[in-house]
PDB file of N, CA and C in Angstrom:
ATOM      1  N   UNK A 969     161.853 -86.235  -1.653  1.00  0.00           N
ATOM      2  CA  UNK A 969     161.483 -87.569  -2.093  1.00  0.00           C
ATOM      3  C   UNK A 969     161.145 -88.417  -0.869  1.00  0.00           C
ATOM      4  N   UNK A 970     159.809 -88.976  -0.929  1.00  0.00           N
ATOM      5  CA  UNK A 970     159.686 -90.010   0.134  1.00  0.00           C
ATOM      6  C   UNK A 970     160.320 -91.130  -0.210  1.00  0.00           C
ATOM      7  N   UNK A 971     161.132 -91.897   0.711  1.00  0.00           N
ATOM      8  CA  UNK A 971     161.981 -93.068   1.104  1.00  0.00           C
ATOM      9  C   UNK A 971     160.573 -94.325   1.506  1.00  0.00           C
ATOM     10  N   UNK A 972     161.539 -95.104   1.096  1.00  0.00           N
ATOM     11  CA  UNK A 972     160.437 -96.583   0.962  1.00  0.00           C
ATOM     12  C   UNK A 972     159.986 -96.606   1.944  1.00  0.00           C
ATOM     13  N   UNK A 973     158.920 -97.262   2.758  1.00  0.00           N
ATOM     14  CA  UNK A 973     158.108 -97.345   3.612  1.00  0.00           C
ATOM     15  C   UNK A 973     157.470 -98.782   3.356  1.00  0.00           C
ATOM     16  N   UNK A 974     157.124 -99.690   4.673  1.00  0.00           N
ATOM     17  CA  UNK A 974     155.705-100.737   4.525  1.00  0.00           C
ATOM     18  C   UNK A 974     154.854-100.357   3.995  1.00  0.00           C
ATOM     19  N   UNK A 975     153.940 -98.964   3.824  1.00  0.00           N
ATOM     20  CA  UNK A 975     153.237 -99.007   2.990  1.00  0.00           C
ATOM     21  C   UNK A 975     153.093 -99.143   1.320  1.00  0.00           C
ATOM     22  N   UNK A 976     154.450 -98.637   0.931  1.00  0.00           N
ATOM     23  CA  UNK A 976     154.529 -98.278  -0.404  1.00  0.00           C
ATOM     24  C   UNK A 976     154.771-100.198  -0.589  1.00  0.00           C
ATOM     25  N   UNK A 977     155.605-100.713  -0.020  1.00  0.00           N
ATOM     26  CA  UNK A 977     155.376-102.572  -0.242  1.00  0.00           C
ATOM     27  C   UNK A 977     154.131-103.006  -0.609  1.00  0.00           C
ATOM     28  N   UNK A 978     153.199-102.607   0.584  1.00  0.00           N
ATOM     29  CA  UNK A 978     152.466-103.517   0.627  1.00  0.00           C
ATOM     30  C   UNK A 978     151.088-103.139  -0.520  1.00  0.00           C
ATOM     31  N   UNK A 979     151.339-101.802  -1.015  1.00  0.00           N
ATOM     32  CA  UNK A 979     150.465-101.059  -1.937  1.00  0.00           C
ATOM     33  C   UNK A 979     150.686-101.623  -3.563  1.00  0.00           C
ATOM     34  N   UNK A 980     152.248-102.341  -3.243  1.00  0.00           N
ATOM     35  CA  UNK A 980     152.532-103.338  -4.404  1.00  0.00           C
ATOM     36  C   UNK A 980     152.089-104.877  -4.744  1.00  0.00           C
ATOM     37  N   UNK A 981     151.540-105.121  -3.505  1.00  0.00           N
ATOM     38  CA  UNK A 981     150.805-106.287  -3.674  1.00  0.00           C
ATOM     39  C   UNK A 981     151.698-107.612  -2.529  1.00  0.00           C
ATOM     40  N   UNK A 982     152.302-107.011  -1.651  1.00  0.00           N
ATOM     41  CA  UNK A 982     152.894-107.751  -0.480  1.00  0.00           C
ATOM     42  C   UNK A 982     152.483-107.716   0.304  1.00  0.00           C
ATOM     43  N   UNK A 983     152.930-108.901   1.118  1.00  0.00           N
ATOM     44  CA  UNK A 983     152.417-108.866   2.938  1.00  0.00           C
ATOM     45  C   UNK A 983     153.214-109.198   3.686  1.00  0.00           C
ATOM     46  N   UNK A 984     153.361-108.444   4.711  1.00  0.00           N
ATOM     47  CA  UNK A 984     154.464-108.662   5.728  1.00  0.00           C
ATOM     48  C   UNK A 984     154.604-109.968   6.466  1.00  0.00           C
ATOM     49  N   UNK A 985     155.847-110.613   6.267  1.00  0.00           N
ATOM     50  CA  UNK A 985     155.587-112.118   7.098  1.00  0.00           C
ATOM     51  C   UNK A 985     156.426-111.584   8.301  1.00  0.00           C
ATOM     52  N   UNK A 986     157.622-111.162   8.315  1.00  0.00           N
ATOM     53  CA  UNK A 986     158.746-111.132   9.370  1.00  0.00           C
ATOM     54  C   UNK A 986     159.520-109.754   9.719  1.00  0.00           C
ATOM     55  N   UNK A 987     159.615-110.313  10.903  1.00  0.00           N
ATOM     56  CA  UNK A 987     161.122-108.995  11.002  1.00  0.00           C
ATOM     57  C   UNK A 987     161.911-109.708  11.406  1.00  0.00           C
ATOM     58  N   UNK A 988     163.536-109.553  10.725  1.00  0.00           N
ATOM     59  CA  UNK A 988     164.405-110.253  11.678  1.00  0.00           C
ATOM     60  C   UNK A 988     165.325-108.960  12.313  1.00  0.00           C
ATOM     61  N   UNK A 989     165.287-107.863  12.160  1.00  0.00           N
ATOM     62  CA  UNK A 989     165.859-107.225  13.374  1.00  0.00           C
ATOM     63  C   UNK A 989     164.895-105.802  13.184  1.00  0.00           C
ATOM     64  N   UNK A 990     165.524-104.838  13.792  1.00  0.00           N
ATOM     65  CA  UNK A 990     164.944-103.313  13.870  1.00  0.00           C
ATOM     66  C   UNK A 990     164.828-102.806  12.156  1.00  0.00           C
ATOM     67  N   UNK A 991     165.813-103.117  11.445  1.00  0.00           N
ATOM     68  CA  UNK A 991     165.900-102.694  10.259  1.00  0.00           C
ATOM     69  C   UNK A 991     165.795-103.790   9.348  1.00  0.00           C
ATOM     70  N   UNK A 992     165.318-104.940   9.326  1.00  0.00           N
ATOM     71  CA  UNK A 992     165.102-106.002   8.545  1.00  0.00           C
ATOM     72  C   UNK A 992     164.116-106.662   8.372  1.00  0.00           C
ATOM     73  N   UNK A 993     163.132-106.557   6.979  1.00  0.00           N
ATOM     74  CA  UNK A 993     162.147-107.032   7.427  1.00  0.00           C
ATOM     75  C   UNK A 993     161.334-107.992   5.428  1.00  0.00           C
ATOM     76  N   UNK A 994     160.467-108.687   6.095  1.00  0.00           N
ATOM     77  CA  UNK A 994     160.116-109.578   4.971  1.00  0.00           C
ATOM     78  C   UNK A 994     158.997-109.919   4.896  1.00  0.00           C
ATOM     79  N   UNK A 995     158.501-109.891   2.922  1.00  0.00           N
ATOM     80  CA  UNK A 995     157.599-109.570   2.640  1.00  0.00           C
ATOM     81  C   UNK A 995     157.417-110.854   1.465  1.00  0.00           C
ATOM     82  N   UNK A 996     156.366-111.209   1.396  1.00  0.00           N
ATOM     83  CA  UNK A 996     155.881-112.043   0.301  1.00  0.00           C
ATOM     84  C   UNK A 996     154.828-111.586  -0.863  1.00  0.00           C
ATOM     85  N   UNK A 997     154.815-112.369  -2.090  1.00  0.00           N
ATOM     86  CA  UNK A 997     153.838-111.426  -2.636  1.00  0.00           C
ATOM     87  C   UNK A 997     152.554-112.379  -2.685  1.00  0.00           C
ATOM     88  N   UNK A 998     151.650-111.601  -2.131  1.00  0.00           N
ATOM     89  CA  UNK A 998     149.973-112.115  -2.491  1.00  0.00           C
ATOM     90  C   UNK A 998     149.681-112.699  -3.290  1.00  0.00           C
ATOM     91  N   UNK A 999     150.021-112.953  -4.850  1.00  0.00           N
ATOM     92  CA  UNK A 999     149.426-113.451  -5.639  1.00  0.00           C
ATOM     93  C   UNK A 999     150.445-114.449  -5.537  1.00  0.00           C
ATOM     94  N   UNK A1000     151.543-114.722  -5.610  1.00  0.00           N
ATOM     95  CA  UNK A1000     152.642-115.720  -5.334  1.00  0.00           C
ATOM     96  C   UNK A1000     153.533-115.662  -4.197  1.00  0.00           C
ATOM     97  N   UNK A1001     153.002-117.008  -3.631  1.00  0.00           N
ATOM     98  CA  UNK A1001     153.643-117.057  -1.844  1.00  0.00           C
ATOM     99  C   UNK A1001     154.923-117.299  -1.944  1.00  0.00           C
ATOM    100  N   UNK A1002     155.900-117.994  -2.754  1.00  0.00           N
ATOM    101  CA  UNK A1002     156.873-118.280  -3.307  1.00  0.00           C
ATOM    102  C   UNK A1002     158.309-117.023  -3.633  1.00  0.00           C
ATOM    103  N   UNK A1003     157.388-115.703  -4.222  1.00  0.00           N
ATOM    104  CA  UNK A1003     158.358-114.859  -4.566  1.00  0.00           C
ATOM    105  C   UNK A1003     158.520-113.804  -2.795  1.00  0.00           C
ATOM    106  N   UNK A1004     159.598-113.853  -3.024  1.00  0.00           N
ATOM    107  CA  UNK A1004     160.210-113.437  -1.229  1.00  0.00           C
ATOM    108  C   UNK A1004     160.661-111.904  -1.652  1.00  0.00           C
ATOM    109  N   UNK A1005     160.492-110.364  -0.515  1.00  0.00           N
ATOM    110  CA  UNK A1005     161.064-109.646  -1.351  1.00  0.00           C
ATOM    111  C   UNK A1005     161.467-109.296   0.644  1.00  0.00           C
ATOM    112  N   UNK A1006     163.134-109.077   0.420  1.00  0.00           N
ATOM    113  CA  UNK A1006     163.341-108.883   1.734  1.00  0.00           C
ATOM    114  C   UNK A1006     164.012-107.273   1.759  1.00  0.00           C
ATOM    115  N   UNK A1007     163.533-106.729   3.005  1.00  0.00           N
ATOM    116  CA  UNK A1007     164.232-105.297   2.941  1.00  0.00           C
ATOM    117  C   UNK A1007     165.030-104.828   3.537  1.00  0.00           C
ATOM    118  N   UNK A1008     166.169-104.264   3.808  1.00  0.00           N
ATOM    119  CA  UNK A1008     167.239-103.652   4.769  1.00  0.00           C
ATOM    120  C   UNK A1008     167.089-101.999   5.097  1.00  0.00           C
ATOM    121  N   UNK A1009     166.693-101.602   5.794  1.00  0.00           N
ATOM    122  CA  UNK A1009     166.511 -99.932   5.481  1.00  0.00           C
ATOM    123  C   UNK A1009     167.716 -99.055   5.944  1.00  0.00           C
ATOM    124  N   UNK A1010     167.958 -98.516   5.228  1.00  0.00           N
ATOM    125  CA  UNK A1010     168.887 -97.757   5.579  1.00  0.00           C
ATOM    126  C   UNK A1010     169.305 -96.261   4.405  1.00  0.00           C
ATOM    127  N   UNK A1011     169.932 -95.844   4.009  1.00  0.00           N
ATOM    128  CA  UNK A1011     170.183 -94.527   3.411  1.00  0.00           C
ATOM    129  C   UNK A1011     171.141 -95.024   2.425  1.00  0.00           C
ATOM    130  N   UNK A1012     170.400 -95.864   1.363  1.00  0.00           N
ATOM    131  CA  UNK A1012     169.346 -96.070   0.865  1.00  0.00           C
ATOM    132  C   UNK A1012     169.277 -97.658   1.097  1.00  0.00           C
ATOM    133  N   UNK A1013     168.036 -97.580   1.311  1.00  0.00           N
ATOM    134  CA  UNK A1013     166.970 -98.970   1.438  1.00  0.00           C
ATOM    135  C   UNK A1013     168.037-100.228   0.876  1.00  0.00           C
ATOM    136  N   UNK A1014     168.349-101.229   1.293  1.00  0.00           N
ATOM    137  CA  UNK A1014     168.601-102.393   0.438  1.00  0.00           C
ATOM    138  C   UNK A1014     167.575-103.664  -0.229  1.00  0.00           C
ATOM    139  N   UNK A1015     167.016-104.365  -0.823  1.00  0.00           N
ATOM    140  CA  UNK A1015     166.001-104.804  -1.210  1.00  0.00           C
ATOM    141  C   UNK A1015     166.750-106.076  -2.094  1.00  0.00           C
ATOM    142  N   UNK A1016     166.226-107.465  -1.605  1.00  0.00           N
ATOM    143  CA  UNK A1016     166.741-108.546  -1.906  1.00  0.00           C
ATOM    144  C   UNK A1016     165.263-108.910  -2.688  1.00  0.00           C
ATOM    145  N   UNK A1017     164.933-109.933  -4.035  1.00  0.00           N
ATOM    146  CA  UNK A1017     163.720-110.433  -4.420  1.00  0.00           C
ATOM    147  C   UNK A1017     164.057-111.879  -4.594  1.00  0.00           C
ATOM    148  N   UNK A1018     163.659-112.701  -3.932  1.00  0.00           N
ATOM    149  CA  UNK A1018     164.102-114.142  -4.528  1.00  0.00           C
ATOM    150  C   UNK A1018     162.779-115.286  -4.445  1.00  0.00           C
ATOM    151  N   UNK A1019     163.036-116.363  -4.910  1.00  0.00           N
ATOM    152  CA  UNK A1019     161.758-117.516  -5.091  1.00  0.00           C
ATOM    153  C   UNK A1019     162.473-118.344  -3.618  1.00  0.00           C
ATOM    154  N   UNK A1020     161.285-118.075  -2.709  1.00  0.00           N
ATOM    155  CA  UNK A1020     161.499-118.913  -1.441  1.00  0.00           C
ATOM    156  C   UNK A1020     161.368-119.953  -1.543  1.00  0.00           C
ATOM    157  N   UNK A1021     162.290-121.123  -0.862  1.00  0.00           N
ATOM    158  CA  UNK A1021     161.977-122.350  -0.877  1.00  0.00           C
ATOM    159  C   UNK A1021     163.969-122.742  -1.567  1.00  0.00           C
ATOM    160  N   UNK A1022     164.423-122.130  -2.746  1.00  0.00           N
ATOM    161  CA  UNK A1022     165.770-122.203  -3.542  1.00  0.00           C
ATOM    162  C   UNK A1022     166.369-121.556  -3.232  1.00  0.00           C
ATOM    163  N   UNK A1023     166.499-119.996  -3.098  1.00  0.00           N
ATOM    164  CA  UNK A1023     166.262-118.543  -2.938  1.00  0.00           C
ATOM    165  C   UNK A1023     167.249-118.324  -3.704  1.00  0.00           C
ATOM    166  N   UNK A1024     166.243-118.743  -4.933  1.00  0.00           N
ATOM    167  CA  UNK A1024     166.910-118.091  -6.280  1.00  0.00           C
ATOM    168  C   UNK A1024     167.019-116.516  -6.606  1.00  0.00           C
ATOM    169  N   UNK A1025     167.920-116.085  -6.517  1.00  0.00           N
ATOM    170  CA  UNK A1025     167.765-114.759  -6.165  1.00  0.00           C
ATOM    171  C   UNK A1025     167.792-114.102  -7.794  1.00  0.00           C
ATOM    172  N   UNK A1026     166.665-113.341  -7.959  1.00  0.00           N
ATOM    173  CA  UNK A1026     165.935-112.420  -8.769  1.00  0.00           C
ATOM    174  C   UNK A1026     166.711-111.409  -8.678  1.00  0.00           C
ATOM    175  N   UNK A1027     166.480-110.818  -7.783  1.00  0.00           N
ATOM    176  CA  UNK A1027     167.723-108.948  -7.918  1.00  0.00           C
ATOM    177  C   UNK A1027     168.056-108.482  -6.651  1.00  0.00           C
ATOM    178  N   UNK A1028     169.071-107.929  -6.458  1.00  0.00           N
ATOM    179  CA  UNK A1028     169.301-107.384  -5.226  1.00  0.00           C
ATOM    180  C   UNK A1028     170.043-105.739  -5.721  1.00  0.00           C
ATOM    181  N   UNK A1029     169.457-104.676  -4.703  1.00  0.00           N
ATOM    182  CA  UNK A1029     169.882-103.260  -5.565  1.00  0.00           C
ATOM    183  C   UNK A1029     169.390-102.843  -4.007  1.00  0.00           C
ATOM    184  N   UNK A1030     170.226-101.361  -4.443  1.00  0.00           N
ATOM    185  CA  UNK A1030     169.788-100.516  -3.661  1.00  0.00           C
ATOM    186  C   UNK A1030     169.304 -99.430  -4.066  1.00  0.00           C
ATOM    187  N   UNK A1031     167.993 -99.181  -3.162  1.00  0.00           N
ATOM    188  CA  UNK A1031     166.950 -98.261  -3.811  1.00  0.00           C
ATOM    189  C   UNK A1031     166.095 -97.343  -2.748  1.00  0.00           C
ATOM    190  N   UNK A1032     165.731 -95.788  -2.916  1.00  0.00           N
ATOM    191  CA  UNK A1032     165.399 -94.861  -2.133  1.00  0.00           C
ATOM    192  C   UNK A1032     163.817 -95.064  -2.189  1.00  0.00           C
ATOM    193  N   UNK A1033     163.317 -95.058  -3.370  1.00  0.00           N
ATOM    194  CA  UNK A1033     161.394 -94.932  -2.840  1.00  0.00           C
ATOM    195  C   UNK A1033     160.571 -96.051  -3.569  1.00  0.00           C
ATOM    196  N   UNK A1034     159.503 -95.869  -3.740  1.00  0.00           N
ATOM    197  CA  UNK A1034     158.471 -96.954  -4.079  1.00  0.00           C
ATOM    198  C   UNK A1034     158.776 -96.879  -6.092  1.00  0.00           C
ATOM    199  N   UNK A1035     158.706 -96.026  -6.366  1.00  0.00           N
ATOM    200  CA  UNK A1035     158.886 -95.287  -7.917  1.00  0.00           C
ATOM    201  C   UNK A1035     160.288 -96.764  -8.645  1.00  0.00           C
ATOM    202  N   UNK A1036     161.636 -96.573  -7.478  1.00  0.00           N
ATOM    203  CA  UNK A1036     162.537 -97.154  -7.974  1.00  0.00           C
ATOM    204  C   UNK A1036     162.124 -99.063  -7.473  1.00  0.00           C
ATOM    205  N   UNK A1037     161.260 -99.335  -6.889  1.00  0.00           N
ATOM    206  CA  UNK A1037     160.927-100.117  -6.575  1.00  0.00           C
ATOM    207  C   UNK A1037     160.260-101.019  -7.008  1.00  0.00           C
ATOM    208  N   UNK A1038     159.120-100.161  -7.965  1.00  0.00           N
ATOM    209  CA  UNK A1038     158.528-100.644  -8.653  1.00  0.00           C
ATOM    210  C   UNK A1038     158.828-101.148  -9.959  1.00  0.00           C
ATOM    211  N   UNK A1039     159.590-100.317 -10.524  1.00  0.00           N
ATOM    212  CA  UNK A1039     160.492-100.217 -11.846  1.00  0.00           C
ATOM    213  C   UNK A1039     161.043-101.600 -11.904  1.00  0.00           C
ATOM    214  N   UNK A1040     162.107-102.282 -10.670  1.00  0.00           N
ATOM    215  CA  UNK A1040     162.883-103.165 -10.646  1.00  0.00           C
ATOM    216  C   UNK A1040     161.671-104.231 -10.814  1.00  0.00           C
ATOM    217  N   UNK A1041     160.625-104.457  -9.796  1.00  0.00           N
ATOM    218  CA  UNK A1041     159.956-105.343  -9.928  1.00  0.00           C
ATOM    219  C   UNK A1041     159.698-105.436 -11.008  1.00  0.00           C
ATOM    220  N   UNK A1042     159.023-104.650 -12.349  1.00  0.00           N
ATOM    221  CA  UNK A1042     158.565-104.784 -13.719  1.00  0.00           C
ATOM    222  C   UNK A1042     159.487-105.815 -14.589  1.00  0.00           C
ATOM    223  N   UNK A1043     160.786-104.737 -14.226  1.00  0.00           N
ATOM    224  CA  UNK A1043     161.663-104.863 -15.331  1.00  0.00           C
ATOM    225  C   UNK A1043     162.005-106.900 -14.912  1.00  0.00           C
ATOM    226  N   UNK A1044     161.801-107.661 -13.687  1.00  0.00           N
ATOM    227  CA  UNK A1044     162.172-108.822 -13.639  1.00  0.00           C
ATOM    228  C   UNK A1044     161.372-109.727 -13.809  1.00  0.00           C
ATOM    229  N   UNK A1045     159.688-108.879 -13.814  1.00  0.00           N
ATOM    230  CA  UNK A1045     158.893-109.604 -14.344  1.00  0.00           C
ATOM    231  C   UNK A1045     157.982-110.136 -12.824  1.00  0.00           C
ATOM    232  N   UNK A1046     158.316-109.715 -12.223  1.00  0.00           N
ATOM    233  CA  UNK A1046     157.644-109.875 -10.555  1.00  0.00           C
ATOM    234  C   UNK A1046     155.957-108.881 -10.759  1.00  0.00           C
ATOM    235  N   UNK A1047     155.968-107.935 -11.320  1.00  0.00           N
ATOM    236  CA  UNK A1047     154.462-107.238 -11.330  1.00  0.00           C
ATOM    237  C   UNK A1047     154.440-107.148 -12.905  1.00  0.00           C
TER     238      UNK A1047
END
C-alpha cells in the first residue's frame, strides 16, 4: 500500500501553504481558501481538517493512503 504523499493531497484539490517542521505540513483547498487540511506524517499519517480563521475543527484521524483520505473528506462533506 502506498502511504500518503504531497502528491496524493494535492491530486485532491489542495495546495501547499506551509511547513512547520520536517514532518508537518499545510495545505488549503483550492476551491475554498478557508478549509485548512494539516498533516503529521508518521506510521500512520495524522491529518487535522478545519475552517481557518475559527479552526473549527472538521475531523482529525489517523490515516495510511490517499483511498482513506479521500473517504474522510467525502464523508464531511469537504469534496
Amino acid at each position: 500500500v502506498k502511504h500518503l504523499d504531497r502528491e496524493d493531497i494535492e491530486s485532491l484539490g489542495f495546495e501547499f501553504i506551509t511547513q512547520g517542521n520536517v514532518n508537518n505540513f499545510t495545505f488549503q483547498l483550492k476551491s475554498d481558501n478557508f478549509i485548512r487540511l494539516s498533516v503529521a506524517y508518521g506510521e500512520p499519517a495524522q491529518i487535522s481538517v478545519y475552517k481557518y480563521g475559527d479552526y473549527d475543527w472538521l475531523q482529525k484521524a489517523f490515516i495510511k493512503n490517499k483511498s482513506e483520505l479521500k473517504r474522510i473528506l467525502t464523508q464531511i462533506g469537504v469534496l
